GROMACS .gro file of C-alpha atoms in nm:
model
  265
    1MET     CA    1  17.981   6.583  14.180
    2ILE     CA    2  17.805   6.583  13.846
    3ARG     CA    3  17.848   6.234  13.689
    4SER     CA    4  17.627   6.273  13.384
    5TYR     CA    5  17.533   6.579  13.180
    6LYS     CA    6  17.258   6.554  12.919
    7GLN     CA    7  17.187   6.828  12.666
    8PRO     CA    8  16.846   6.775  12.499
    9GLN     CA    9  16.742   6.977  12.196
   10THR     CA   10  16.369   6.995  12.264
   11ILE     CA   11  16.134   7.028  12.564
   12GLU     CA   12  15.994   6.687  12.486
   13GLU     CA   13  16.337   6.531  12.494
   14ALA     CA   14  16.416   6.701  12.828
   15VAL     CA   15  16.093   6.573  12.984
   16ALA     CA   16  16.165   6.218  12.850
   17LEU     CA   17  16.510   6.223  13.005
   18LYS     CA   18  16.371   6.327  13.338
   19LYS     CA   19  16.115   6.049  13.319
   20GLU     CA   20  16.392   5.792  13.242
   21GLN     CA   21  16.603   5.918  13.534
   22PRO     CA   22  16.376   6.073  13.805
   23ASP     CA   23  16.670   6.158  14.029
   24ALA     CA   24  16.816   6.390  13.758
   25ASP     CA   25  16.788   6.763  13.799
   26TYR     CA   26  16.712   7.030  13.540
   27PHE     CA   27  17.017   7.251  13.489
   28ALA     CA   28  16.952   7.618  13.410
   29GLY     CA   29  17.211   7.888  13.482
   30GLY     CA   30  17.401   7.692  13.750
   31THR     CA   31  17.405   7.966  14.009
   32CYS     CA   32  17.235   7.750  14.268
   33ILE     CA   33  17.469   7.458  14.216
   34ASN     CA   34  17.769   7.687  14.250
   35HIS     CA   35  17.639   7.888  14.545
   36ALA     CA   36  17.835   7.859  14.869
   37ASP     CA   37  17.514   7.795  15.068
   38CYS     CA   38  17.396   7.513  14.844
   39THR     CA   39  17.368   7.186  15.036
   40GLN     CA   40  17.205   6.971  14.769
   41THR     CA   41  17.416   6.716  14.578
   42TYR     CA   42  17.376   6.716  14.204
   43THR     CA   43  17.483   6.395  14.031
   44HIS     CA   44  17.279   6.382  13.706
   45VAL     CA   45  17.173   6.698  13.529
   46ILE     CA   46  16.967   6.783  13.225
   47SER     CA   47  17.074   7.106  13.056
   48LEU     CA   48  16.801   7.340  12.938
   49ASP     CA   49  17.041   7.559  12.739
   50LYS     CA   50  16.933   7.437  12.394
   51LEU     CA   51  16.555   7.451  12.438
   52GLY     CA   52  16.495   7.808  12.323
   53LEU     CA   53  16.330   7.917  12.645
   54ASP     CA   54  16.486   8.265  12.660
   55SER     CA   55  16.232   8.488  12.484
   56ILE     CA   56  16.036   8.783  12.625
   57GLU     CA   57  15.717   8.883  12.452
   58ILE     CA   58  15.374   9.032  12.513
   59VAL     CA   59  15.094   8.786  12.428
   60ASP     CA   60  14.720   8.825  12.508
   61GLY     CA   61  14.768   9.086  12.778
   62VAL     CA   62  15.055   8.915  12.960
   63VAL     CA   63  15.432   8.949  12.954
   64ARG     CA   64  15.558   8.599  12.878
   65ILE     CA   65  15.911   8.536  12.996
   66GLY     CA   66  16.088   8.214  12.893
   67SER     CA   67  16.229   8.029  13.189
   68MET     CA   68  16.583   8.045  13.064
   69THR     CA   69  16.578   8.427  13.043
   70THR     CA   70  16.867   8.558  13.253
   71PHE     CA   71  16.831   8.827  13.518
   72GLN     CA   72  17.050   9.057  13.307
   73ASN     CA   73  16.818   9.018  13.007
   74LEU     CA   74  16.528   9.113  13.241
   75VAL     CA   75  16.718   9.431  13.340
   76ASP     CA   76  16.791   9.515  12.976
   77SER     CA   77  16.450   9.439  12.821
   78PRO     CA   78  16.212   9.732  12.747
   79LEU     CA   79  15.916   9.491  12.793
   80ILE     CA   80  15.987   9.427  13.160
   81MET     CA   81  15.821   9.641  13.433
   82PRO     CA   82  16.050   9.838  13.670
   83VAL     CA   83  15.973   9.632  13.982
   84VAL     CA   84  16.091   9.310  13.811
   85LYS     CA   85  16.407   9.486  13.701
   86ASP     CA   86  16.457   9.600  14.064
   87ALA     CA   87  16.417   9.240  14.182
   88ALA     CA   88  16.670   9.123  13.921
   89ARG     CA   89  16.916   9.390  14.033
   90ALA     CA   90  16.904   9.247  14.384
   91ILE     CA   91  17.181   9.026  14.249
   92TYR     CA   92  17.449   9.290  14.241
   93SER     CA   93  17.703   9.109  14.025
   94ARG     CA   94  17.644   9.147  13.650
   95ASN     CA   95  17.840   8.827  13.593
   96VAL     CA   96  17.598   8.635  13.814
   97ARG     CA   97  17.293   8.810  13.657
   98ASN     CA   98  17.424   8.688  13.318
   99MET     CA   99  17.400   8.330  13.453
  100ALA     CA  100  17.095   8.329  13.686
  101THR     CA  101  16.762   8.252  13.516
  102ILE     CA  102  16.410   8.339  13.620
  103GLY     CA  103  16.302   7.970  13.594
  104GLY     CA  104  16.601   7.851  13.797
  105ASN     CA  105  16.529   8.106  14.066
  106LEU     CA  106  16.172   7.984  14.097
  107ALA     CA  107  16.256   7.612  14.084
  108SER     CA  108  16.527   7.642  14.354
  109CYS     CA  109  16.298   7.865  14.563
  110TRP     CA  110  16.595   8.049  14.705
  111THR     CA  111  16.505   8.149  15.063
  112HIS     CA  112  16.579   8.520  15.027
  113SER     CA  113  16.495   8.566  14.661
  114ALA     CA  114  16.357   8.910  14.581
  115MET     CA  115  16.221   8.787  14.249
  116ILE     CA  116  15.974   8.534  14.385
  117PRO     CA  117  15.791   8.784  14.609
  118ALA     CA  118  15.775   9.041  14.327
  119LEU     CA  119  15.638   8.795  14.079
  120THR     CA  120  15.389   8.659  14.326
  121ALA     CA  121  15.264   9.009  14.422
  122LEU     CA  122  15.211   9.077  14.048
  123LYS     CA  123  14.978   8.770  14.028
  124SER     CA  124  15.217   8.592  13.794
  125VAL     CA  125  15.163   8.233  13.689
  126ILE     CA  126  15.409   7.963  13.590
  127GLU     CA  127  15.374   7.777  13.263
  128LEU     CA  128  15.478   7.415  13.290
  129SER     CA  129  15.578   7.151  13.034
  130THR     CA  130  15.257   6.970  13.134
  131LYS     CA  131  15.066   7.247  12.953
  132GLU     CA  132  14.915   7.381  13.274
  133ASP     CA  133  14.951   7.724  13.430
  134LEU     CA  134  14.986   7.754  13.809
  135PRO     CA  135  14.991   8.058  14.033
  136ILE     CA  136  15.336   8.085  14.194
  137GLU     CA  137  15.206   8.015  14.544
  138GLU     CA  138  15.031   7.700  14.423
  139PHE     CA  139  15.345   7.587  14.237
  140LEU     CA  140  15.565   7.628  14.545
  141ASP     CA  141  15.313   7.446  14.767
  142SER     CA  142  15.289   7.158  14.518
  143GLN     CA  143  15.667   7.098  14.510
  144SER     CA  144  15.615   7.006  14.146
  145GLU     CA  145  15.913   6.872  13.955
  146ALA     CA  146  15.759   6.959  13.617
  147LEU     CA  147  15.979   7.163  13.385
  148ILE     CA  148  15.908   7.537  13.404
  149THR     CA  149  15.883   7.670  13.046
  150ALA     CA  150  15.777   8.034  13.118
  151VAL     CA  151  15.651   8.293  13.361
  152LYS     CA  152  15.351   8.498  13.270
  153ILE     CA  153  15.291   8.841  13.427
  154PRO     CA  154  14.950   8.995  13.360
  155LEU     CA  155  14.949   9.359  13.245
  156SER     CA  156  14.726   9.548  13.486
  157ASN     CA  157  14.676   9.868  13.683
  158ARG     CA  158  14.853   9.722  13.989
  159ALA     CA  159  15.159   9.892  14.124
  160CYS     CA  160  15.426   9.684  14.300
  161SER     CA  161  15.730   9.764  14.509
  162VAL     CA  162  15.997   9.526  14.635
  163LYS     CA  163  16.255   9.592  14.907
  164ARG     CA  164  16.523   9.389  15.086
  165VAL     CA  165  16.646   9.423  15.443
  166ARG     CA  166  17.016   9.374  15.522
  167ARG     CA  167  17.224   9.485  15.818
  168SER     CA  168  17.502   9.608  15.584
  169SER     CA  169  17.580   9.613  15.210
  170GLY     CA  170  17.797   9.306  15.246
  171SER     CA  171  17.569   9.097  15.462
  172LYS     CA  172  17.304   8.843  15.368
  173THR     CA  173  16.946   8.943  15.311
  174LEU     CA  174  16.749   8.907  15.638
  175LEU     CA  175  16.403   8.974  15.495
  176SER     CA  176  16.247   9.088  15.172
  177PHE     CA  177  15.904   9.223  15.096
  178ALA     CA  178  15.693   9.279  14.792
  179VAL     CA  179  15.374   9.482  14.813
  180SER     CA  180  15.128   9.532  14.527
  181LEU     CA  181  14.799   9.710  14.524
  182GLU     CA  182  14.543   9.911  14.330
  183LEU     CA  183  14.381  10.243  14.425
  184SER     CA  184  14.012  10.328  14.417
  185GLU     CA  185  13.898  10.659  14.276
  186ASP     CA  186  13.898  10.811  14.623
  187GLY     CA  187  14.258  10.690  14.695
  188MET     CA  188  14.180  10.380  14.902
  189CYS     CA  189  14.405  10.076  14.875
  190ILE     CA  190  14.233   9.789  14.698
  191ASP     CA  191  14.328   9.420  14.682
  192PRO     CA  192  14.676   9.452  14.846
  193ILE     CA  193  14.916   9.158  14.827
  194VAL     CA  194  15.209   9.133  15.067
  195ILE     CA  195  15.471   8.863  15.014
  196ALA     CA  196  15.773   8.815  15.242
  197THR     CA  197  16.082   8.603  15.261
  198GLY     CA  198  16.284   8.526  15.574
  199PHE     CA  199  15.977   8.418  15.771
  200ALA     CA  200  15.986   8.055  15.662
  201GLU     CA  201  16.158   7.817  15.422
  202VAL     CA  202  15.951   7.953  15.134
  203PRO     CA  203  15.803   8.296  15.066
  204VAL     CA  204  15.482   8.360  15.264
  205ARG     CA  205  15.177   8.575  15.211
  206LEU     CA  206  15.100   8.803  15.504
  207SER     CA  207  14.723   8.824  15.516
  208GLU     CA  208  14.717   9.012  15.848
  209ILE     CA  209  14.928   9.289  15.691
  210GLU     CA  210  14.707   9.292  15.381
  211THR     CA  211  14.403   9.354  15.607
  212LEU     CA  212  14.573   9.658  15.761
  213LEU     CA  213  14.638   9.804  15.413
  214THR     CA  214  14.290   9.741  15.276
  215LYS     CA  215  14.056  10.037  15.211
  216ARG     CA  216  14.278  10.293  15.377
  217LYS     CA  217  14.441  10.608  15.254
  218GLU     CA  218  14.686  10.648  15.542
  219HIS     CA  219  14.876  10.380  15.732
  220SER     CA  220  15.003  10.394  16.090
  221VAL     CA  221  15.343  10.234  16.142
  222PHE     CA  222  15.238  10.162  16.503
  223GLU     CA  223  14.961   9.925  16.387
  224PHE     CA  224  15.207   9.737  16.167
  225ASP     CA  225  15.450   9.715  16.458
  226LEU     CA  226  15.189   9.544  16.665
  227ALA     CA  227  15.094   9.305  16.382
  228PHE     CA  228  15.455   9.199  16.314
  229ARG     CA  229  15.527   9.168  16.686
  230ALA     CA  230  15.248   8.913  16.714
  231MET     CA  231  15.390   8.688  16.442
  232LYS     CA  232  15.554   8.374  16.577
  233GLU     CA  233  15.746   8.338  16.250
  234LEU     CA  234  15.963   8.635  16.341
  235SER     CA  235  16.217   8.529  16.602
  236THR     CA  236  16.565   8.618  16.720
  237ASP     CA  237  16.845   8.437  16.540
  238GLU     CA  238  17.219   8.466  16.489
  239HIS     CA  239  17.167   8.755  16.245
  240SER     CA  240  16.926   8.986  16.428
  241SER     CA  241  16.675   9.017  16.710
  242LYS     CA  242  16.302   8.984  16.681
  243ALA     CA  243  16.272   9.346  16.797
  244TYR     CA  244  16.481   9.462  16.503
  245LYS     CA  245  16.290   9.244  16.258
  246THR     CA  246  15.962   9.379  16.387
  247TYR     CA  247  16.073   9.737  16.364
  248ILE     CA  248  16.223   9.710  16.016
  249SER     CA  249  15.936   9.492  15.875
  250ALA     CA  250  15.673   9.746  15.971
  251ARG     CA  251  15.860  10.033  15.814
  252THR     CA  252  15.956   9.845  15.502
  253VAL     CA  253  15.600   9.740  15.425
  254VAL     CA  254  15.467  10.091  15.478
  255ALA     CA  255  15.743  10.228  15.254
  256CYS     CA  256  15.651   9.978  14.982
  257ALA     CA  257  15.284  10.070  15.006
  258GLU     CA  258  15.361  10.444  14.987
  259GLN     CA  259  15.576  10.384  14.684
  260CYS     CA  260  15.290  10.196  14.514
  261LYS     CA  261  15.052  10.481  14.586
  262GLU     CA  262  15.293  10.735  14.440
  263VAL     CA  263  15.315  10.537  14.119
  264LEU     CA  264  14.932  10.519  14.092
  265ALA     CA  265  14.864  10.878  14.194
   0.00000   0.00000   0.00000
């Protein structure tokens, strides 16, 4: 139960309130707090609603997205690349998209978020109230409690595709994947990045799969089957078998890579 609700007017005031009460939580859109699967107890919250962190702009070759920008605003903005719009649309309800924020999604590190893999694959960085920028992977590993003020996505020649795996339209996401890459002049995959959720508590980078994608024009699903089958992180659970996860992971990654190549062709 929320016992205290603070509504600062500036970033500095919000940070000061957090310093005064370390057990308080920053409050963005509230979708995590109100989610049925949320197990965390929120007693003291600091609202970010009045801090003006909801702008989208292009600055110095990056798309800078304020942390309080809602998923629906991402979908509607002409400045946002299609793959980020796709990740935002992974939340089907427009009402929820009008509440959910990009900063809140990153801070809560929702297990099956499609947004986190997409942003990571695009080499995005997180701007913090401490005036430092951290790559998303580094931010998640650090478990930092600093206030996220913005997400910065570099404009580049990378193509990125994101896909989710579910057993049915009404079921929970089992796995999600984001693949980004560039193409050489002769059509070889360069610098691929593969990010997945559903393998661990946080999104993971699949370096073995990246190796299979590197400097190739064509990709054999069989090779990816073998690679995923060898991963200990994939196991049978109450939702699906390891065999199914292996099968669908290989085909989803190849589909993402092929989609990226089509965009760059």
